[in-house]
Tab-separated table of C-alpha atoms in Angstrom:
chain	number	residue	atom	x	y	z
A	1117	GLU	CA	84.477	-62.528	130.064
A	1118	PRO	CA	85.290	-59.694	132.635
A	1119	PHE	CA	87.621	-56.653	130.871
A	1120	PRO	CA	90.661	-57.389	132.857
A	1121	ILE	CA	90.739	-53.141	134.336
A	1122	VAL	CA	90.280	-51.698	137.655
A	1123	TYR	CA	89.862	-47.644	137.740
A	1124	ASP	CA	91.564	-46.483	140.541
A	1125	GLU	CA	89.974	-42.956	142.457
A	1126	THR	CA	91.092	-40.285	139.122
A	1127	GLY	CA	88.874	-42.749	136.823
A	1128	LEU	CA	92.281	-44.086	136.105
A	1129	PRO	CA	91.704	-46.977	133.829
A	1130	ILE	CA	94.510	-49.900	134.443
A	1131	GLY	CA	95.535	-53.669	132.738
A	1132	LEU	CA	95.080	-56.357	136.108
A	1133	PRO	CA	98.487	-58.030	135.349
A	1134	GLU	CA	99.566	-61.591	134.383
A	1135	SER	CA	99.455	-62.953	138.050
A	1136	MET	CA	95.431	-61.259	139.032
A	1137	LEU	CA	94.334	-63.327	135.217
A	1138	PRO	CA	91.076	-64.224	134.574
A	1139	VAL	CA	88.565	-62.503	136.668
A	1140	PRO	CA	86.125	-64.807	137.118
A	1141	LEU	CA	82.879	-63.814	138.221
A	1142	PRO	CA	81.110	-63.468	140.404
A	1143	GLU	CA	77.326	-65.228	141.070
A	1144	ILE	CA	74.673	-63.001	141.043
A	1145	GLU	CA	70.428	-64.102	141.361
A	1146	ASP	CA	69.351	-60.690	139.539
A	1147	TYR	CA	70.854	-59.974	136.271
A	1148	ALA	CA	69.333	-57.012	135.080
A	1149	PRO	CA	70.680	-53.108	134.803
A	1150	ARG	CA	69.920	-50.957	136.919
A	1151	VAL	CA	69.560	-47.737	136.269
A	1152	LEU	CA	70.452	-44.685	138.970
A	1153	PRO	CA	69.996	-41.823	138.958
A	1154	ASP	CA	72.540	-39.201	138.034
A	1155	ASP	CA	73.092	-34.959	139.308
A	1156	ASP	CA	71.714	-34.408	135.437
A	1157	GLU	CA	70.240	-37.587	133.951
A	1158	SER	CA	70.338	-41.337	134.476
A	1159	VAL	CA	72.921	-43.830	134.320
A	1160	PRO	CA	72.703	-47.374	133.233
A	1161	GLU	CA	74.021	-50.039	134.876
A	1162	PRO	CA	75.547	-53.376	134.183
A	1163	PRO	CA	74.111	-56.443	135.761
A	1164	LEU	CA	77.494	-57.043	137.571
A	1165	GLY	CA	76.843	-53.500	138.854
A	1166	ARG	CA	75.572	-55.532	141.676
A	1167	ALA	CA	77.958	-57.267	142.732
A	1168	GLU	CA	79.116	-54.742	145.462
A	1169	GLU	CA	81.719	-57.037	146.711
A	1170	TRP	CA	83.339	-58.088	143.467
A	1171	ALA	CA	82.722	-53.872	142.222
A	1172	ASN	CA	84.303	-52.520	144.664
A	1173	VAL	CA	87.838	-54.451	145.443
A	1174	GLU	CA	91.108	-53.579	147.213
A	1175	LEU	CA	93.801	-55.242	145.331
A	1176	ASP	CA	98.085	-53.910	146.033
A	1177	LEU	CA	98.638	-53.181	141.435
A	1178	GLY	CA	102.509	-51.562	143.420
A	1179	ASP	CA	101.651	-49.082	145.209
A	1180	GLY	CA	100.256	-50.741	148.431
A	1181	PRO	CA	96.697	-51.942	149.039
A	1182	ARG	CA	94.343	-49.184	147.393
A	1183	LEU	CA	90.403	-49.019	146.476
A	1184	TYR	CA	89.892	-50.288	142.273
A	1185	ARG	CA	86.374	-50.149	141.303
A	1186	ARG	CA	86.098	-52.716	138.299
A	1187	GLU	CA	84.907	-52.858	134.586
A	1188	LEU	CA	81.982	-53.722	135.390
A	1189	ASN	CA	81.128	-54.241	131.242
A	1190	THR	CA	82.253	-57.510	130.284
A	1191	MET	CA	83.287	-58.725	126.951
A	1192	PRO	CA	80.627	-60.378	124.171
A	1193	GLN	CA	80.383	-64.075	123.390
A	1194	TRP	CA	81.855	-62.790	119.934
A	1195	ALA	CA	84.923	-62.587	121.847
A	1196	GLY	CA	85.860	-66.634	122.704
A	1197	SER	CA	84.055	-67.822	119.110
A	1198	CYS	CA	85.955	-64.934	117.363
A	1199	TRP	CA	89.386	-67.488	117.168
A	1200	TYR	CA	88.001	-71.160	118.497
A	1201	TYR	CA	89.948	-71.725	114.599
A	1202	LEU	CA	92.938	-71.276	116.506
A	1203	ARG	CA	93.043	-73.248	119.192
A	1204	TYR	CA	91.831	-76.023	117.578
A	1205	VAL	CA	94.957	-76.319	116.204
A	1206	ASP	CA	95.749	-76.443	119.171
A	1207	PRO	CA	94.007	-77.185	122.040
A	1208	ASP	CA	95.580	-78.801	124.668
A	1209	ASN	CA	98.318	-76.152	124.952
A	1210	GLU	CA	97.945	-75.138	128.409
A	1211	GLU	CA	101.029	-71.898	128.370
A	1212	ALA	CA	99.706	-69.896	125.375
A	1213	PHE	CA	96.749	-69.769	122.934
A	1214	CYS	CA	98.253	-71.917	120.001
A	1215	ASP	CA	101.846	-72.915	119.554
A	1216	ALA	CA	103.391	-70.022	116.637
A	1217	ALA	CA	105.016	-73.229	114.541
A	1218	VAL	CA	101.935	-75.074	115.384
A	1219	GLU	CA	100.069	-71.773	114.310
A	1220	ARG	CA	101.514	-71.566	110.957
A	1221	TYR	CA	101.571	-75.337	110.002
A	1222	TRP	CA	98.052	-75.282	109.618
A	1223	MET	CA	97.564	-71.648	108.748
A	1224	THR	CA	99.969	-71.591	105.264
A	1225	GLY	CA	100.946	-73.162	102.871
A	1226	PRO	CA	98.978	-74.479	99.637
A	1227	VAL	CA	95.789	-73.674	98.763
A	1228	HIS	CA	93.972	-76.863	99.435
A	1229	ASP	CA	91.079	-75.296	96.677
A	1230	VAL	CA	89.429	-77.738	94.380
A	1231	ASP	CA	89.834	-75.040	92.283
A	1232	ALA	CA	92.434	-73.460	92.523
A	1233	PRO	CA	95.902	-73.058	90.227
A	1234	ALA	CA	98.083	-76.144	90.640
A	1235	GLY	CA	100.813	-74.791	93.301
A	1236	ALA	CA	98.641	-72.056	94.280
A	1237	MET	CA	99.569	-70.000	98.228
A	1238	LYS	CA	97.169	-69.360	99.918
A	1239	VAL	CA	97.574	-65.746	102.282
A	1240	GLY	CA	96.502	-67.936	104.835
A	1241	GLY	CA	93.843	-68.918	107.245
A	1242	VAL	CA	91.354	-72.278	107.756
A	1243	ASP	CA	91.237	-73.748	103.908
A	1244	LEU	CA	87.177	-74.304	104.256
A	1245	TYR	CA	84.282	-71.793	106.286
A	1246	VAL	CA	81.031	-73.571	105.888
A	1247	GLY	CA	78.416	-71.288	107.723
A	1248	GLY	CA	74.991	-69.076	106.699
A	1249	VAL	CA	74.302	-65.502	105.064
A	1250	GLU	CA	73.579	-63.971	108.749
A	1251	HIS	CA	77.471	-65.432	109.600
A	1252	ALA	CA	78.635	-62.337	107.510
A	1253	VAL	CA	78.409	-60.470	110.446
A	1254	LEU	CA	77.293	-61.890	113.216
A	1255	HIS	CA	80.815	-64.328	113.287
A	1256	LEU	CA	82.799	-63.000	109.867
A	1257	LEU	CA	83.225	-59.850	110.485
A	1258	TYR	CA	84.599	-59.876	114.054
A	1259	ALA	CA	86.901	-62.704	113.635
A	1260	ARG	CA	88.907	-60.698	110.646
A	1261	PHE	CA	88.558	-57.940	112.895
A	1262	TRP	CA	89.989	-60.241	115.717
A	1263	HIS	CA	92.344	-62.434	113.711
A	1264	LYS	CA	94.516	-59.111	112.571
A	1265	VAL	CA	94.514	-57.179	115.357
A	1266	LEU	CA	96.450	-60.807	116.790
A	1267	PHE	CA	98.448	-60.336	113.435
A	1268	ASP	CA	99.777	-57.251	113.736
A	1269	ARG	CA	100.618	-57.911	117.412
A	1270	GLY	CA	102.770	-60.797	115.848
A	1271	TYR	CA	100.854	-63.755	117.876
A	1272	VAL	CA	99.726	-64.937	113.986
A	1273	SER	CA	100.833	-65.242	110.569
A	1274	THR	CA	99.141	-64.588	108.492
A	1275	PRO	CA	96.582	-61.658	107.567
A	1276	GLU	CA	93.567	-63.141	107.184
A	1277	PRO	CA	91.350	-65.946	109.205
A	1278	PHE	CA	89.664	-67.851	105.862
A	1279	GLN	CA	90.258	-68.906	103.009
A	1280	ARG	CA	87.284	-69.718	101.453
A	1281	LEU	CA	83.764	-69.039	102.551
A	1282	TYR	CA	81.363	-71.094	101.250
A	1283	ASN	CA	78.070	-70.035	102.437
A	1284	GLN	CA	74.787	-73.067	102.651
A	1285	GLY	CA	70.624	-72.054	101.503
A	1286	TYR	CA	67.921	-72.464	103.848
A	1287	ILE	CA	65.804	-74.967	104.291
A	1288	GLN	CA	62.363	-73.604	103.843
A	1289	ALA	CA	58.731	-74.959	104.879
A	1290	PHE	CA	55.019	-73.903	105.343
A	1291	ALA	CA	53.964	-71.319	107.230
A	1292	TYR	CA	50.858	-70.701	109.058
A	1293	THR	CA	49.120	-67.623	109.831
A	1294	ASP	CA	46.051	-66.805	111.805
A	1295	GLU	CA	43.896	-64.283	111.246
A	1296	ARG	CA	45.672	-61.203	113.094
A	1297	GLY	CA	48.666	-62.362	111.245
A	1298	VAL	CA	50.713	-64.328	114.222
A	1299	TYR	CA	52.504	-67.550	113.975
A	1300	VAL	CA	50.223	-70.346	114.688
A	1301	PRO	CA	52.504	-74.009	115.311
A	1302	ALA	CA	53.130	-75.834	111.261
A	1303	GLU	CA	52.199	-78.941	113.380
A	1304	GLU	CA	49.224	-78.338	114.957
A	1305	VAL	CA	47.768	-77.282	111.330
A	1306	GLU	CA	44.946	-79.282	109.620
A	1307	ALA	CA	44.159	-79.905	105.999
A	1308	HIS	CA	40.507	-79.551	104.319
A	1309	ASP	CA	38.091	-79.196	102.494
A	1310	GLY	CA	40.393	-77.310	99.976
A	1311	GLY	CA	42.067	-74.674	103.587
A	1312	TRP	CA	44.107	-74.934	106.655
A	1313	PHE	CA	42.845	-74.757	110.208
A	1314	TYR	CA	43.820	-74.508	113.667
A	1315	ALA	CA	41.941	-75.115	116.210
A	1316	GLY	CA	39.552	-74.823	114.019
A	1317	ARG	CA	39.728	-71.225	112.839
A	1318	PRO	CA	40.998	-70.440	109.186
A	1319	VAL	CA	44.242	-69.835	108.268
A	1320	ARG	CA	46.730	-68.350	105.484
A	1321	ARG	CA	49.433	-70.669	104.727
A	1322	GLU	CA	53.133	-68.954	103.174
A	1323	GLN	CA	56.517	-70.415	102.695
A	1324	GLY	CA	59.835	-69.205	104.609
A	1325	LYS	CA	62.401	-70.154	106.513
A	1326	MET	CA	62.325	-72.842	108.572
A	1327	GLY	CA	63.048	-71.905	112.917
A	1328	LYS	CA	60.966	-70.957	115.971
A	1329	SER	CA	60.093	-67.879	114.857
A	1330	LEU	CA	58.203	-69.244	112.461
A	1331	LYS	CA	57.138	-71.995	114.584
A	1332	ASN	CA	57.691	-74.092	111.238
A	1333	SER	CA	60.809	-75.923	112.845
A	1334	VAL	CA	60.720	-80.201	111.995
A	1335	ALA	CA	61.976	-81.784	115.622
A	1336	PRO	CA	64.760	-83.677	113.379
A	1337	ASP	CA	64.586	-86.274	117.066
A	1338	ASP	CA	60.911	-87.416	116.040
A	1339	ILE	CA	62.993	-87.790	111.997
A	1340	VAL	CA	65.440	-89.900	113.873
A	1341	ALA	CA	63.312	-92.263	116.165
A	1342	ALA	CA	60.819	-92.681	112.608
A	1343	TYR	CA	63.972	-93.667	110.237
A	1344	GLY	CA	67.141	-92.918	111.309
A	1345	THR	CA	69.574	-90.880	111.432
A	1346	ASP	CA	71.387	-91.675	108.513
A	1347	THR	CA	67.837	-91.108	105.752
A	1348	LEU	CA	68.074	-87.511	107.369
A	1349	ARG	CA	71.047	-86.966	106.665
A	1350	LEU	CA	70.972	-88.473	103.363
A	1351	TYR	CA	67.691	-86.711	102.698
A	1352	GLU	CA	69.102	-82.741	103.525
A	1353	MET	CA	72.214	-83.516	101.768
A	1354	ALA	CA	70.034	-84.897	98.367
A	1355	MET	CA	66.993	-81.745	98.615
A	1356	GLY	CA	68.962	-79.979	96.038
A	1357	PRO	CA	72.087	-78.130	96.113
A	1358	LEU	CA	74.396	-76.854	99.071
A	1359	ASP	CA	73.691	-72.910	98.473
A	1360	THR	CA	70.548	-72.171	97.609
A	1361	SER	CA	67.426	-72.523	99.962
A	1362	ARG	CA	65.587	-76.069	99.574
A	1363	PRO	CA	62.098	-77.193	100.605
A	1364	TRP	CA	61.425	-79.690	103.031
A	1365	ASN	CA	59.119	-82.454	102.440
A	1366	THR	CA	58.853	-84.916	104.928
A	1367	SER	CA	57.070	-86.873	101.972
A	1368	ASP	CA	60.224	-87.382	100.069
A	1369	ILE	CA	62.071	-88.816	103.003
A	1370	VAL	CA	60.360	-92.155	102.270
A	1371	GLY	CA	62.279	-92.819	99.255
A	1372	MET	CA	65.845	-92.371	101.122
A	1373	HIS	CA	64.689	-95.276	103.061
A	1374	ARG	CA	63.780	-96.987	100.603
A	1375	PHE	CA	67.254	-96.279	98.990
A	1376	LEU	CA	68.899	-97.222	102.157
A	1377	GLN	CA	66.582	-100.543	101.937
A	1378	ARG	CA	67.412	-101.363	98.537
A	1379	LEU	CA	71.427	-101.406	99.759
A	1380	TRP	CA	71.379	-103.126	102.788
A	1381	ARG	CA	69.661	-106.146	101.335
A	1382	ASN	CA	72.425	-105.942	97.748
A	1383	VAL	CA	75.060	-106.724	100.774
A	1384	ILE	CA	73.363	-108.454	103.656
A	1385	ASP	CA	70.957	-111.365	103.363
A	1386	THR	CA	67.760	-109.935	105.928
A	1387	SER	CA	67.479	-114.499	106.093
A	1388	THR	CA	71.261	-114.828	107.823
A	1389	ARG	CA	72.344	-110.982	108.194
A	1390	GLU	CA	75.421	-112.689	105.799
A	1391	PRO	CA	76.944	-111.005	103.555
A	1392	SER	CA	75.708	-111.595	100.555
A	1393	VAL	CA	78.274	-111.473	98.030
A	1394	SER	CA	80.470	-112.869	95.381
A	1395	PRO	CA	83.950	-113.339	94.872
A	1396	GLU	CA	83.498	-113.535	91.291
A	1397	PRO	CA	84.573	-109.403	89.384
A	1398	ALA	CA	81.571	-108.117	88.111
A	1399	ASP	CA	81.008	-107.606	84.226
A	1400	GLU	CA	82.241	-105.289	82.186
A	1401	ASP	CA	78.882	-103.176	81.252
A	1402	THR	CA	78.698	-103.071	85.706
A	1403	ARG	CA	82.440	-102.059	86.171
A	1404	ARG	CA	82.186	-99.456	83.511
A	1405	LEU	CA	79.223	-98.186	85.803
A	1406	LEU	CA	81.296	-98.244	89.048
A	1407	HIS	CA	84.207	-96.236	87.976
A	1408	ARG	CA	82.208	-93.802	86.634
A	1409	THR	CA	80.246	-93.457	89.657
A	1410	ILE	CA	83.317	-93.503	91.323
A	1411	ALA	CA	84.878	-90.513	89.111
A	1412	ALA	CA	81.138	-88.629	89.301
A	1413	VAL	CA	80.859	-88.489	93.301
A	1414	ALA	CA	84.412	-87.789	94.493
A	1415	HIS	CA	83.717	-84.935	92.017
A	1416	ASP	CA	80.835	-84.469	93.621
A	1417	MET	CA	81.500	-84.715	96.857
A	1418	GLU	CA	85.006	-82.081	96.783
A	1419	HIS	CA	82.508	-79.797	95.037
A	1420	LEU	CA	80.149	-79.698	98.143
A	1421	GLU	CA	77.950	-80.862	94.957
A	1422	PHE	CA	75.623	-83.708	97.327
A	1423	ASN	CA	73.322	-84.201	95.599
A	1424	THR	CA	74.108	-85.234	93.156
A	1425	ALA	CA	76.699	-87.272	94.361
A	1426	VAL	CA	73.057	-89.036	96.353
A	1427	ALA	CA	71.416	-89.105	92.909
A	1428	ARG	CA	74.617	-90.540	91.197
A	1429	LEU	CA	74.342	-93.795	94.739
A	1430	ILE	CA	70.878	-94.292	93.425
A	1431	GLU	CA	71.459	-94.891	90.372
A	1432	LEU	CA	74.226	-97.659	90.644
A	1433	ASN	CA	72.371	-98.849	94.108
A	1434	ASN	CA	69.327	-99.467	91.370
A	1435	HIS	CA	72.187	-101.102	88.563
A	1436	LEU	CA	72.652	-103.857	91.188
A	1437	THR	CA	69.404	-104.125	92.334
A	1438	ARG	CA	69.045	-106.111	88.208
A	1439	VAL	CA	72.366	-107.365	88.669
A	1440	VAL	CA	71.574	-109.059	91.947
A	1441	ALA	CA	68.527	-111.139	89.946
A	1442	ALA	CA	69.625	-111.688	86.804
A	1443	SER	CA	72.166	-113.677	88.736
A	1444	PRO	CA	72.024	-117.447	89.177
A	1445	ASP	CA	73.488	-117.135	93.064
A	1446	GLY	CA	71.536	-114.131	93.864
A	1447	LEU	CA	74.571	-112.449	94.875
A	1448	ALA	CA	76.137	-108.883	94.568
A	1449	PRO	CA	79.827	-108.522	93.477
A	1450	ARG	CA	82.103	-107.836	96.433
A	1451	ASP	CA	83.781	-105.083	94.095
A	1452	VAL	CA	81.477	-103.272	93.915
A	1453	ALA	CA	79.620	-104.053	97.345
A	1454	GLU	CA	82.538	-102.216	99.123
A	1455	ALA	CA	83.079	-99.747	96.684
A	1456	LEU	CA	79.887	-98.379	97.224
A	1457	THR	CA	79.401	-99.203	100.799
A	1458	LEU	CA	83.110	-96.577	101.548
A	1459	MET	CA	80.726	-94.781	98.462
A	1460	VAL	CA	77.912	-94.273	100.736
A	1461	ALA	CA	79.513	-93.487	104.027
A	1462	PRO	CA	80.589	-89.433	104.376
A	1463	LEU	CA	76.681	-89.231	104.039
A	1464	ALA	CA	74.713	-92.729	105.763
A	1465	PRO	CA	77.865	-93.552	108.132
A	1466	HIS	CA	76.182	-95.902	110.228
A	1467	LEU	CA	74.822	-97.789	107.776
A	1468	ALA	CA	78.476	-97.840	105.917
A	1469	GLU	CA	79.975	-99.086	109.466
A	1470	GLU	CA	78.041	-101.410	109.763
A	1471	LEU	CA	77.841	-102.915	106.061
A	1472	TRP	CA	82.039	-102.237	106.123
A	1473	PHE	CA	82.170	-104.824	109.311
A	1474	ARG	CA	79.764	-107.118	107.956
A	1475	LEU	CA	81.603	-107.539	105.073
A	1476	GLY	CA	84.481	-108.590	106.894
A	1477	HIS	CA	86.322	-105.578	107.802
A	1478	PRO	CA	87.236	-105.617	111.298
A	1479	GLN	CA	88.854	-101.920	111.013
A	1480	SER	CA	86.780	-98.938	111.084
A	1481	LEU	CA	86.484	-97.893	106.634
A	1482	ALA	CA	87.422	-94.600	108.270
A	1483	TYR	CA	90.589	-94.960	107.953
A	1484	GLU	CA	89.953	-96.853	105.029
A	1485	PRO	CA	90.698	-94.440	101.457
A	1486	PHE	CA	88.124	-93.396	98.671
A	1487	PRO	CA	87.845	-95.677	95.800
A	1488	VAL	CA	89.787	-94.311	93.322
A	1489	PRO	CA	87.778	-95.119	89.045
A	1490	GLU	CA	90.812	-97.380	86.605
A	1491	PRO	CA	90.672	-94.996	83.767
A	1492	ASP	CA	90.460	-96.807	81.007
A	1493	LEU	CA	86.859	-97.555	81.596
A	1494	LEU	CA	86.005	-94.171	82.101
A	1495	VAL	CA	86.586	-94.181	78.410
A	1496	ASP	CA	83.552	-95.534	76.109
A	1497	ASP	CA	84.497	-98.360	74.149
A	1498	VAL	CA	81.722	-98.066	71.838
A	1499	VAL	CA	79.743	-94.514	71.012
A	1500	GLU	CA	76.478	-93.996	69.804
A	1501	ILE	CA	76.333	-91.373	66.599
A	1502	PRO	CA	72.991	-89.316	65.468
A	1503	VAL	CA	73.752	-90.209	61.678
A	1504	GLN	CA	71.041	-87.345	59.243
A	1505	VAL	CA	70.266	-86.410	56.437
A	1506	ASN	CA	70.296	-82.512	54.905
A	1507	GLY	CA	70.592	-82.137	58.824
A	1508	LYS	CA	67.472	-83.885	60.269
A	1509	VAL	CA	68.463	-87.284	62.334
A	1510	ARG	CA	67.343	-90.358	60.592
A	1511	GLY	CA	69.389	-92.585	62.411
A	1512	HIS	CA	71.951	-93.378	64.861
A	1513	ILE	CA	74.810	-96.018	64.779
A	1514	ARG	CA	76.761	-97.778	67.598
A	1515	VAL	CA	80.715	-98.356	66.006
A	1516	ALA	CA	83.684	-98.406	68.531
A	1517	ALA	CA	85.239	-94.967	69.422
A	1518	ASP	CA	88.164	-94.694	68.704
A	1519	ALA	CA	86.292	-95.326	64.941
A	1520	ASP	CA	88.038	-93.616	61.279
A	1521	ALA	CA	85.827	-90.918	59.812
A	1522	ALA	CA	85.796	-93.435	56.729
A	1523	THR	CA	84.773	-96.280	59.573
A	1524	VAL	CA	82.279	-94.610	60.440
A	1525	GLU	CA	80.671	-93.248	57.283
A	1526	ALA	CA	80.642	-96.377	56.159
A	1527	SER	CA	78.379	-98.697	59.057
A	1528	ALA	CA	76.279	-94.872	58.619
A	1529	ARG	CA	75.797	-95.994	55.331
A	1530	THR	CA	74.340	-99.305	55.845
A	1531	SER	CA	71.626	-98.426	58.580
A	1532	PRO	CA	68.552	-99.585	56.862
A	1533	ARG	CA	66.644	-96.556	57.205
A	1534	VAL	CA	69.080	-94.255	56.020
A	1535	ALA	CA	70.640	-96.389	52.946
A	1536	SER	CA	66.954	-96.428	51.949
A	1537	LEU	CA	66.969	-93.128	52.004
A	1538	LEU	CA	70.561	-93.081	49.782
A	1539	ALA	CA	69.124	-94.825	47.712
A	1540	GLY	CA	68.468	-93.578	44.446
A	1541	ALA	CA	69.645	-90.102	45.995
A	1542	THR	CA	72.835	-87.877	44.947
A	1543	VAL	CA	74.925	-87.740	47.661
A	1544	LYS	CA	76.074	-84.814	47.510
A	1545	ARG	CA	78.750	-84.653	51.046
A	1546	ALA	CA	79.478	-86.421	53.219
A	1547	ILE	CA	79.820	-84.670	56.864
A	1548	VAL	CA	81.905	-86.815	59.015
A	1549	ILE	CA	83.134	-85.588	63.512
A	1550	PRO	CA	84.159	-89.231	64.506
A	1551	GLY	CA	82.598	-89.995	67.485
A	1552	ARG	CA	79.986	-87.109	66.976
A	1553	LEU	CA	78.161	-87.511	64.107
A	1554	VAL	CA	77.356	-87.794	60.306
A	1555	ASN	CA	75.466	-85.959	57.886
A	1556	PHE	CA	74.313	-86.566	54.483
A	1557	VAL	CA	73.818	-83.298	52.171
A	1558	LEU	CA	71.805	-84.670	49.221
A	1559	GLY	CA	71.440	-82.947	45.659
């Protein structure tokens, strides 16, 4: 990105008028810098110095045609990447990098962070920026500098470019070094006789960030070819908390693939490829688990806790598998199948779209709202309470969730094992915390 600056014969820098913008780059064959001799020392010259006809140009800047020397240094790639988020808010504007009213609409207003107090207003900027820790300098520092320059010049309405930063962790994988300490391709290492070998020679194994430098990258295309894109996406989200480093283990991918296969078989008849669902609503226990899963997954998604969201979806699907197996007609309740499909969609969009279409919905599920839990089904009708005797758990009772202390105590006294311990003993005190515990203190 050439600087639109030229120098006159005295070395005075002059900004080019807007009519001469942008400054196009010349075509050159060799981008290697040159070192030019000087009277006292050698002076390095940028690659554009090789384009002599471009670098030395005749221009009329108001004083008639004169010879000028262009600025040969260029802006680094950060120059464009540091304000791209502003262009996203108004990408079709041909008059300005973004319209002032549009910029204010997107970059100011209430905080959308789920952890922020109600009604909180942000200081401005993108609501959430997700990136690796290396971005703290390689991008965010420069983006903040450019944004503050634009703010000082009056081009943007907010002093900060980003509201919240979330750093995802590294994906780690085994790396191998030979006797020289040089990394060798991990995919070509063989394990046998209690060690690791590359081209027949022993190598050392270590854990490190997956990448080209350690030669331990896993090609996504290979995983996609074997298991599909959805399986890869799901596995990466299920590996662990998003903000911590997680070890890659190719063998664990199979588990995610089996989950998606079971989900498909629960909803689709594999022989007819038609929906295998019943219009009848699910039983009470299944509905209760479904709506608890909806509430939990919604929370996990909002807080970027994708690994626990995946675990909850697997639990619900396993329950649905048992429901289908126990059903006389082998059909899954439609209300569960559709809600489960919508919850899986952010993690496995291709499979979810196909399921949604086969369930009879011609419009993409991208336009469907996320399922909403029924509050009544998030509360237990019956709770299990531990019963203690002199502080030690001696049994459990199941009582109504809203049972009062007298009812809970009476139920605890009839528990067979507890009743045997109380027989012939003096109960000095009964400590009852409804919904939590019962403790009989004996004399």
